Amino acid sequence: MPEMSRPPSRPSSRRTPYLQGQIDGLCGLYAIVNVFQLIFPGSFDDDDAWELMTKLCRSIAAKFPAVIWKGAGVEDTVKLFQAAQDYARATRHLGGEVVVTRPFARRKFDRVQDFWDEVGAWLEGGDPTTTKRLAFIGIGYPDNHWTVVTRKTGRSVTFFDSWELKRLSLRQFTISDDVARANGGMHKLDTRETFLIASGAAPSLRGHSRSS
């Protein structure tokens, strides 16, 4: 079977998320590609998205084909972000780096509001003219979905999402699996699976501009 060809490139002014297929579990990979759209809005285009996606797939090649329907786990996602950070450092025309942290990996939240308060403070921190901040979160039951949070208000959360999820009320989230299963419309947050993301300064080392 011949290797799949790259689709024609489009301008880098895209402002809608890349969407996964309706019956695959590749939300984690698409979410990372969508992170790059938001971190590098003026320089990340369809060619870059294609190239980044190939590098992400190669970074967890041992998990294929099962990852297509099972999705990426937490440790898989750590590897995916490592590959994504390497790509950002090496790709000079993007003009920066991606900084990823996991401050809640070993922390337990007793109230969902405490989690959202900290995520909101993170998103609003820093200088918005020089730094872009995002939260990459895992939603458990009933979605089993990775997504990107762009904004948190006193009442809702806004997403840039591969399922076209736009906004949810804070009241629709819980940290209890039992509560989520007993109440339709509730979403269980996997708070320890949160990755906080920020744009970083451009690397000083030389990298490639784009593969042919």
PDB file of C-alpha atoms in Angstrom:
ATOM      1  CA  MET A   1       0.000   0.000   0.000  1.00  0.00           C
ATOM      2  CA  PRO A   2       1.508   3.389  -0.981  1.00  0.00           C
ATOM      3  CA  GLU A   3       2.285   5.921   1.739  1.00  0.00           C
ATOM      4  CA  MET A   4      -0.512   8.415   2.297  1.00  0.00           C
ATOM      5  CA  SER A   5       0.229  11.738   0.625  1.00  0.00           C
ATOM      6  CA  ARG A   6       0.126  15.043   2.441  1.00  0.00           C
ATOM      7  CA  PRO A   7      -2.980  17.175   1.762  1.00  0.00           C
ATOM      8  CA  PRO A   8      -2.557  20.634   0.214  1.00  0.00           C
ATOM      9  CA  SER A   9      -1.459  23.260   2.700  1.00  0.00           C
ATOM     10  CA  ARG A  10      -3.762  26.085   3.716  1.00  0.00           C
ATOM     11  CA  PRO A  11      -2.916  29.491   5.234  1.00  0.00           C
ATOM     12  CA  SER A  12      -1.852  29.629   8.894  1.00  0.00           C
ATOM     13  CA  SER A  13      -4.827  31.843   9.850  1.00  0.00           C
ATOM     14  CA  ARG A  14      -6.969  28.816  10.748  1.00  0.00           C
ATOM     15  CA  ARG A  15      -9.030  29.417  13.886  1.00  0.00           C
ATOM     16  CA  THR A  16     -11.032  26.210  14.158  1.00  0.00           C
ATOM     17  CA  PRO A  17      -9.745  23.011  15.783  1.00  0.00           C
ATOM     18  CA  TYR A  18      -8.675  19.974  13.809  1.00  0.00           C
ATOM     19  CA  LEU A  19     -11.369  17.334  14.271  1.00  0.00           C
ATOM     20  CA  GLN A  20     -10.843  13.642  14.950  1.00  0.00           C
ATOM     21  CA  GLY A  21     -12.934  10.975  13.255  1.00  0.00           C
ATOM     22  CA  GLN A  22     -16.303  10.074  14.710  1.00  0.00           C
ATOM     23  CA  ILE A  23     -15.278   6.531  15.644  1.00  0.00           C
ATOM     24  CA  ASP A  24     -11.630   6.799  16.730  1.00  0.00           C
ATOM     25  CA  GLY A  25      -9.921   7.405  20.058  1.00  0.00           C
ATOM     26  CA  LEU A  26      -7.238   9.793  18.832  1.00  0.00           C
ATOM     27  CA  CYS A  27      -8.437  12.804  20.820  1.00  0.00           C
ATOM     28  CA  GLY A  28      -5.108  13.104  22.644  1.00  0.00           C
ATOM     29  CA  LEU A  29      -3.098  13.441  19.454  1.00  0.00           C
ATOM     30  CA  TYR A  30      -5.541  15.902  17.920  1.00  0.00           C
ATOM     31  CA  ALA A  31      -5.632  17.918  21.143  1.00  0.00           C
ATOM     32  CA  ILE A  32      -1.862  18.366  21.044  1.00  0.00           C
ATOM     33  CA  VAL A  33      -2.001  19.482  17.416  1.00  0.00           C
ATOM     34  CA  ASN A  34      -4.711  21.959  18.430  1.00  0.00           C
ATOM     35  CA  VAL A  35      -2.483  23.204  21.251  1.00  0.00           C
ATOM     36  CA  PHE A  36       0.078  24.153  18.616  1.00  0.00           C
ATOM     37  CA  GLN A  37      -2.571  26.062  16.680  1.00  0.00           C
ATOM     38  CA  LEU A  38      -3.241  28.206  19.728  1.00  0.00           C
ATOM     39  CA  ILE A  39       0.378  28.589  20.867  1.00  0.00           C
ATOM     40  CA  PHE A  40       1.652  29.490  17.377  1.00  0.00           C
ATOM     41  CA  PRO A  41      -1.344  31.161  15.654  1.00  0.00           C
ATOM     42  CA  GLY A  42       0.673  33.003  13.030  1.00  0.00           C
ATOM     43  CA  SER A  43       3.171  30.343  12.039  1.00  0.00           C
ATOM     44  CA  PHE A  44       1.598  26.879  12.482  1.00  0.00           C
ATOM     45  CA  ASP A  45      -0.156  25.750   9.308  1.00  0.00           C
ATOM     46  CA  ASP A  46      -1.571  22.548   7.805  1.00  0.00           C
ATOM     47  CA  ASP A  47       1.873  21.350   6.699  1.00  0.00           C
ATOM     48  CA  ASP A  48       3.096  21.708  10.274  1.00  0.00           C
ATOM     49  CA  ALA A  49       0.016  19.926  11.597  1.00  0.00           C
ATOM     50  CA  TRP A  50       0.648  17.004   9.243  1.00  0.00           C
ATOM     51  CA  GLU A  51       4.302  16.795  10.214  1.00  0.00           C
ATOM     52  CA  LEU A  52       3.580  17.085  13.939  1.00  0.00           C
ATOM     53  CA  MET A  53       0.936  14.362  13.721  1.00  0.00           C
ATOM     54  CA  THR A  54       3.407  11.960  12.073  1.00  0.00           C
ATOM     55  CA  LYS A  55       5.940  12.621  14.849  1.00  0.00           C
ATOM     56  CA  LEU A  56       3.317  12.083  17.526  1.00  0.00           C
ATOM     57  CA  CYS A  57       2.277   8.770  15.989  1.00  0.00           C
ATOM     58  CA  ARG A  58       5.889   7.629  15.755  1.00  0.00           C
ATOM     59  CA  SER A  59       6.522   8.512  19.411  1.00  0.00           C
ATOM     60  CA  ILE A  60       3.962   5.898  20.510  1.00  0.00           C
ATOM     61  CA  ALA A  61       4.337   3.567  17.530  1.00  0.00           C
ATOM     62  CA  ALA A  62       4.373   0.524  19.802  1.00  0.00           C
ATOM     63  CA  LYS A  63       0.797   1.322  20.866  1.00  0.00           C
ATOM     64  CA  PHE A  64      -0.615   1.087  17.346  1.00  0.00           C
ATOM     65  CA  PRO A  65      -3.096  -0.093  16.209  1.00  0.00           C
ATOM     66  CA  ALA A  66      -4.834  -0.415  19.612  1.00  0.00           C
ATOM     67  CA  VAL A  67      -4.432   3.304  20.396  1.00  0.00           C
ATOM     68  CA  ILE A  68      -6.784   4.066  17.496  1.00  0.00           C
ATOM     69  CA  TRP A  69      -9.757   2.682  19.383  1.00  0.00           C
ATOM     70  CA  LYS A  70      -8.494   2.671  22.984  1.00  0.00           C
ATOM     71  CA  GLY A  71      -7.015   6.140  22.972  1.00  0.00           C
ATOM     72  CA  ALA A  72      -3.824   7.399  24.605  1.00  0.00           C
ATOM     73  CA  GLY A  73      -3.299   6.846  28.325  1.00  0.00           C
ATOM     74  CA  VAL A  74      -1.506   9.222  30.678  1.00  0.00           C
ATOM     75  CA  GLU A  75       1.965   7.777  30.126  1.00  0.00           C
ATOM     76  CA  ASP A  76       1.349   7.732  26.378  1.00  0.00           C
ATOM     77  CA  THR A  77       0.407  11.400  26.592  1.00  0.00           C
ATOM     78  CA  VAL A  78       3.627  12.195  28.456  1.00  0.00           C
ATOM     79  CA  LYS A  79       5.546  10.692  25.527  1.00  0.00           C
ATOM     80  CA  LEU A  80       3.381  12.587  23.060  1.00  0.00           C
ATOM     81  CA  PHE A  81       4.149  15.895  24.751  1.00  0.00           C
ATOM     82  CA  GLN A  82       7.864  15.098  24.819  1.00  0.00           C
ATOM     83  CA  ALA A  83       7.745  14.530  21.060  1.00  0.00           C
ATOM     84  CA  ALA A  84       5.725  17.713  20.592  1.00  0.00           C
ATOM     85  CA  GLN A  85       8.205  19.773  22.616  1.00  0.00           C
ATOM     86  CA  ASP A  86      11.097  18.357  20.587  1.00  0.00           C
ATOM     87  CA  TYR A  87       9.263  19.293  17.392  1.00  0.00           C
ATOM     88  CA  ALA A  88       8.663  22.864  18.578  1.00  0.00           C
ATOM     89  CA  ARG A  89      12.322  23.312  19.531  1.00  0.00           C
ATOM     90  CA  ALA A  90      13.540  22.009  16.187  1.00  0.00           C
ATOM     91  CA  THR A  91      11.091  23.887  13.974  1.00  0.00           C
ATOM     92  CA  ARG A  92      12.498  27.389  13.770  1.00  0.00           C
ATOM     93  CA  HIS A  93       9.707  29.093  11.872  1.00  0.00           C
ATOM     94  CA  LEU A  94       7.262  28.443  14.727  1.00  0.00           C
ATOM     95  CA  GLY A  95       9.244  30.977  16.735  1.00  0.00           C
ATOM     96  CA  GLY A  96       9.055  29.483  20.198  1.00  0.00           C
ATOM     97  CA  GLU A  97       8.792  26.499  22.495  1.00  0.00           C
ATOM     98  CA  VAL A  98       6.027  24.674  24.352  1.00  0.00           C
ATOM     99  CA  VAL A  99       6.429  24.428  28.118  1.00  0.00           C
ATOM    100  CA  VAL A 100       4.484  21.588  29.771  1.00  0.00           C
ATOM    101  CA  THR A 101       4.023  20.876  33.488  1.00  0.00           C
ATOM    102  CA  ARG A 102       1.922  18.450  35.573  1.00  0.00           C
ATOM    103  CA  PRO A 103       1.468  20.167  38.961  1.00  0.00           C
ATOM    104  CA  PHE A 104      -1.530  18.025  39.964  1.00  0.00           C
ATOM    105  CA  ALA A 105      -0.087  14.604  39.109  1.00  0.00           C
ATOM    106  CA  ARG A 106       0.325  13.619  42.765  1.00  0.00           C
ATOM    107  CA  ARG A 107      -2.311  15.835  44.265  1.00  0.00           C
ATOM    108  CA  LYS A 108      -5.858  15.032  45.307  1.00  0.00           C
ATOM    109  CA  PHE A 109      -8.637  17.610  45.073  1.00  0.00           C
ATOM    110  CA  ASP A 110     -11.556  17.308  47.482  1.00  0.00           C
ATOM    111  CA  ARG A 111     -13.719  19.821  45.616  1.00  0.00           C
ATOM    112  CA  VAL A 112     -14.062  20.288  41.878  1.00  0.00           C
ATOM    113  CA  GLN A 113     -14.271  24.051  42.405  1.00  0.00           C
ATOM    114  CA  ASP A 114     -10.775  24.057  43.920  1.00  0.00           C
ATOM    115  CA  PHE A 115      -9.452  22.424  40.767  1.00  0.00           C
ATOM    116  CA  TRP A 116     -11.130  24.931  38.479  1.00  0.00           C
ATOM    117  CA  ASP A 117      -9.984  27.852  40.640  1.00  0.00           C
ATOM    118  CA  GLU A 118      -6.373  26.782  40.168  1.00  0.00           C
ATOM    119  CA  VAL A 119      -6.778  26.142  36.465  1.00  0.00           C
ATOM    120  CA  GLY A 120      -8.440  29.530  36.071  1.00  0.00           C
ATOM    121  CA  ALA A 121      -5.633  31.259  37.952  1.00  0.00           C
ATOM    122  CA  TRP A 122      -3.104  29.538  35.701  1.00  0.00           C
ATOM    123  CA  LEU A 123      -4.907  30.563  32.513  1.00  0.00           C
ATOM    124  CA  GLU A 124      -5.139  34.175  33.640  1.00  0.00           C
ATOM    125  CA  GLY A 125      -1.561  34.373  34.932  1.00  0.00           C
ATOM    126  CA  GLY A 126       1.391  35.799  33.036  1.00  0.00           C
ATOM    127  CA  ASP A 127       1.442  38.512  30.421  1.00  0.00           C
ATOM    128  CA  PRO A 128      -1.133  37.705  27.700  1.00  0.00           C
ATOM    129  CA  THR A 129       0.756  39.870  25.210  1.00  0.00           C
ATOM    130  CA  THR A 130       3.828  37.649  25.393  1.00  0.00           C
ATOM    131  CA  THR A 131       2.664  34.279  26.741  1.00  0.00           C
ATOM    132  CA  LYS A 132      -0.214  31.972  25.804  1.00  0.00           C
ATOM    133  CA  ARG A 133      -1.493  29.610  28.498  1.00  0.00           C
ATOM    134  CA  LEU A 134      -3.729  26.550  28.116  1.00  0.00           C
ATOM    135  CA  ALA A 135      -4.879  23.556  30.154  1.00  0.00           C
ATOM    136  CA  PHE A 136      -4.912  20.071  28.640  1.00  0.00           C
ATOM    137  CA  ILE A 137      -7.343  17.982  30.693  1.00  0.00           C
ATOM    138  CA  GLY A 138      -8.684  14.462  30.847  1.00  0.00           C
ATOM    139  CA  ILE A 139     -12.428  13.940  31.195  1.00  0.00           C
ATOM    140  CA  GLY A 140     -13.411  10.479  32.412  1.00  0.00           C
ATOM    141  CA  TYR A 141     -16.947   9.107  32.490  1.00  0.00           C
ATOM    142  CA  PRO A 142     -18.857   9.283  30.210  1.00  0.00           C
ATOM    143  CA  ASP A 143     -16.513  10.865  27.662  1.00  0.00           C
ATOM    144  CA  ASN A 144     -13.025   9.351  28.157  1.00  0.00           C
ATOM    145  CA  HIS A 145     -11.685  12.342  26.299  1.00  0.00           C
ATOM    146  CA  TRP A 146      -8.633  14.622  26.163  1.00  0.00           C
ATOM    147  CA  THR A 147      -9.394  18.268  25.428  1.00  0.00           C
ATOM    148  CA  VAL A 148      -7.931  21.785  25.588  1.00  0.00           C
ATOM    149  CA  VAL A 149      -9.281  24.438  27.957  1.00  0.00           C
ATOM    150  CA  THR A 150      -8.760  28.015  26.806  1.00  0.00           C
ATOM    151  CA  ARG A 151     -10.834  30.006  29.319  1.00  0.00           C
ATOM    152  CA  LYS A 152     -12.531  29.658  32.682  1.00  0.00           C
ATOM    153  CA  THR A 153     -15.094  32.105  34.068  1.00  0.00           C
ATOM    154  CA  GLY A 154     -17.136  32.050  37.247  1.00  0.00           C
ATOM    155  CA  ARG A 155     -19.754  29.922  35.537  1.00  0.00           C
ATOM    156  CA  SER A 156     -18.267  28.014  32.617  1.00  0.00           C
ATOM    157  CA  VAL A 157     -15.266  26.554  30.823  1.00  0.00           C
ATOM    158  CA  THR A 158     -14.416  27.148  27.151  1.00  0.00           C
ATOM    159  CA  PHE A 159     -12.725  24.523  24.991  1.00  0.00           C
ATOM    160  CA  PHE A 160     -10.803  24.247  21.703  1.00  0.00           C
ATOM    161  CA  ASP A 161     -11.805  20.693  21.013  1.00  0.00           C
ATOM    162  CA  SER A 162     -11.512  17.874  18.466  1.00  0.00           C
ATOM    163  CA  TRP A 163     -15.145  16.842  19.158  1.00  0.00           C
ATOM    164  CA  GLU A 164     -16.378  20.423  18.630  1.00  0.00           C
ATOM    165  CA  LEU A 165     -17.097  20.784  22.341  1.00  0.00           C
ATOM    166  CA  LYS A 166     -17.453  24.539  22.902  1.00  0.00           C
ATOM    167  CA  ARG A 167     -18.456  25.330  26.469  1.00  0.00           C
ATOM    168  CA  LEU A 168     -19.715  23.582  29.598  1.00  0.00           C
ATOM    169  CA  SER A 169     -21.064  24.932  32.867  1.00  0.00           C
ATOM    170  CA  LEU A 170     -18.876  24.401  35.920  1.00  0.00           C
ATOM    171  CA  ARG A 171     -21.898  22.700  37.505  1.00  0.00           C
ATOM    172  CA  GLN A 172     -21.598  19.896  34.932  1.00  0.00           C
ATOM    173  CA  PHE A 173     -18.277  18.661  36.369  1.00  0.00           C
ATOM    174  CA  THR A 174     -17.541  16.379  39.299  1.00  0.00           C
ATOM    175  CA  ILE A 175     -14.495  14.589  40.716  1.00  0.00           C
ATOM    176  CA  SER A 176     -16.661  11.619  41.704  1.00  0.00           C
ATOM    177  CA  ASP A 177     -17.142   8.761  39.273  1.00  0.00           C
ATOM    178  CA  ASP A 178     -20.255   7.668  41.192  1.00  0.00           C
ATOM    179  CA  VAL A 179     -21.837  11.114  40.899  1.00  0.00           C
ATOM    180  CA  ALA A 180     -21.116  11.255  37.172  1.00  0.00           C
ATOM    181  CA  ARG A 181     -22.685   7.829  36.620  1.00  0.00           C
ATOM    182  CA  ALA A 182     -25.750   8.646  38.697  1.00  0.00           C
ATOM    183  CA  ASN A 183     -26.467  12.032  37.115  1.00  0.00           C
ATOM    184  CA  GLY A 184     -26.947  12.396  33.389  1.00  0.00           C
ATOM    185  CA  GLY A 185     -25.090  15.325  31.908  1.00  0.00           C
ATOM    186  CA  MET A 186     -22.299  15.258  34.511  1.00  0.00           C
ATOM    187  CA  HIS A 187     -18.654  14.818  33.491  1.00  0.00           C
ATOM    188  CA  LYS A 188     -16.042  13.235  35.767  1.00  0.00           C
ATOM    189  CA  LEU A 189     -12.732  15.095  35.823  1.00  0.00           C
ATOM    190  CA  ASP A 190      -9.472  13.163  36.043  1.00  0.00           C
ATOM    191  CA  THR A 191      -7.659  16.033  37.757  1.00  0.00           C
ATOM    192  CA  ARG A 192      -4.315  14.230  38.084  1.00  0.00           C
ATOM    193  CA  GLU A 193      -4.170  13.896  34.305  1.00  0.00           C
ATOM    194  CA  THR A 194      -3.975  17.661  33.795  1.00  0.00           C
ATOM    195  CA  PHE A 195      -1.134  19.184  31.771  1.00  0.00           C
ATOM    196  CA  LEU A 196      -0.598  22.950  32.010  1.00  0.00           C
ATOM    197  CA  ILE A 197       0.876  24.460  28.865  1.00  0.00           C
ATOM    198  CA  ALA A 198       2.529  27.777  28.084  1.00  0.00           C
ATOM    199  CA  SER A 199       4.378  29.275  25.155  1.00  0.00           C
ATOM    200  CA  GLY A 200       8.097  29.741  25.663  1.00  0.00           C
ATOM    201  CA  ALA A 201      10.893  31.822  24.187  1.00  0.00           C
ATOM    202  CA  ALA A 202      12.291  30.873  20.805  1.00  0.00           C
ATOM    203  CA  PRO A 203      15.158  28.334  21.017  1.00  0.00           C
ATOM    204  CA  SER A 204      18.655  29.548  20.290  1.00  0.00           C
ATOM    205  CA  LEU A 205      19.821  26.260  18.769  1.00  0.00           C
ATOM    206  CA  ARG A 206      19.496  25.697  15.050  1.00  0.00           C
ATOM    207  CA  GLY A 207      16.661  23.513  13.814  1.00  0.00           C
ATOM    208  CA  HIS A 208      14.924  22.522  10.640  1.00  0.00           C
ATOM    209  CA  SER A 209      12.393  24.825   9.046  1.00  0.00           C
ATOM    210  CA  ARG A 210      10.117  22.116   7.672  1.00  0.00           C
ATOM    211  CA  SER A 211      10.668  18.697   6.177  1.00  0.00           C
ATOM    212  CA  SER A 212       9.986  18.180   2.507  1.00  0.00           C
TER     213      SER A 212
END
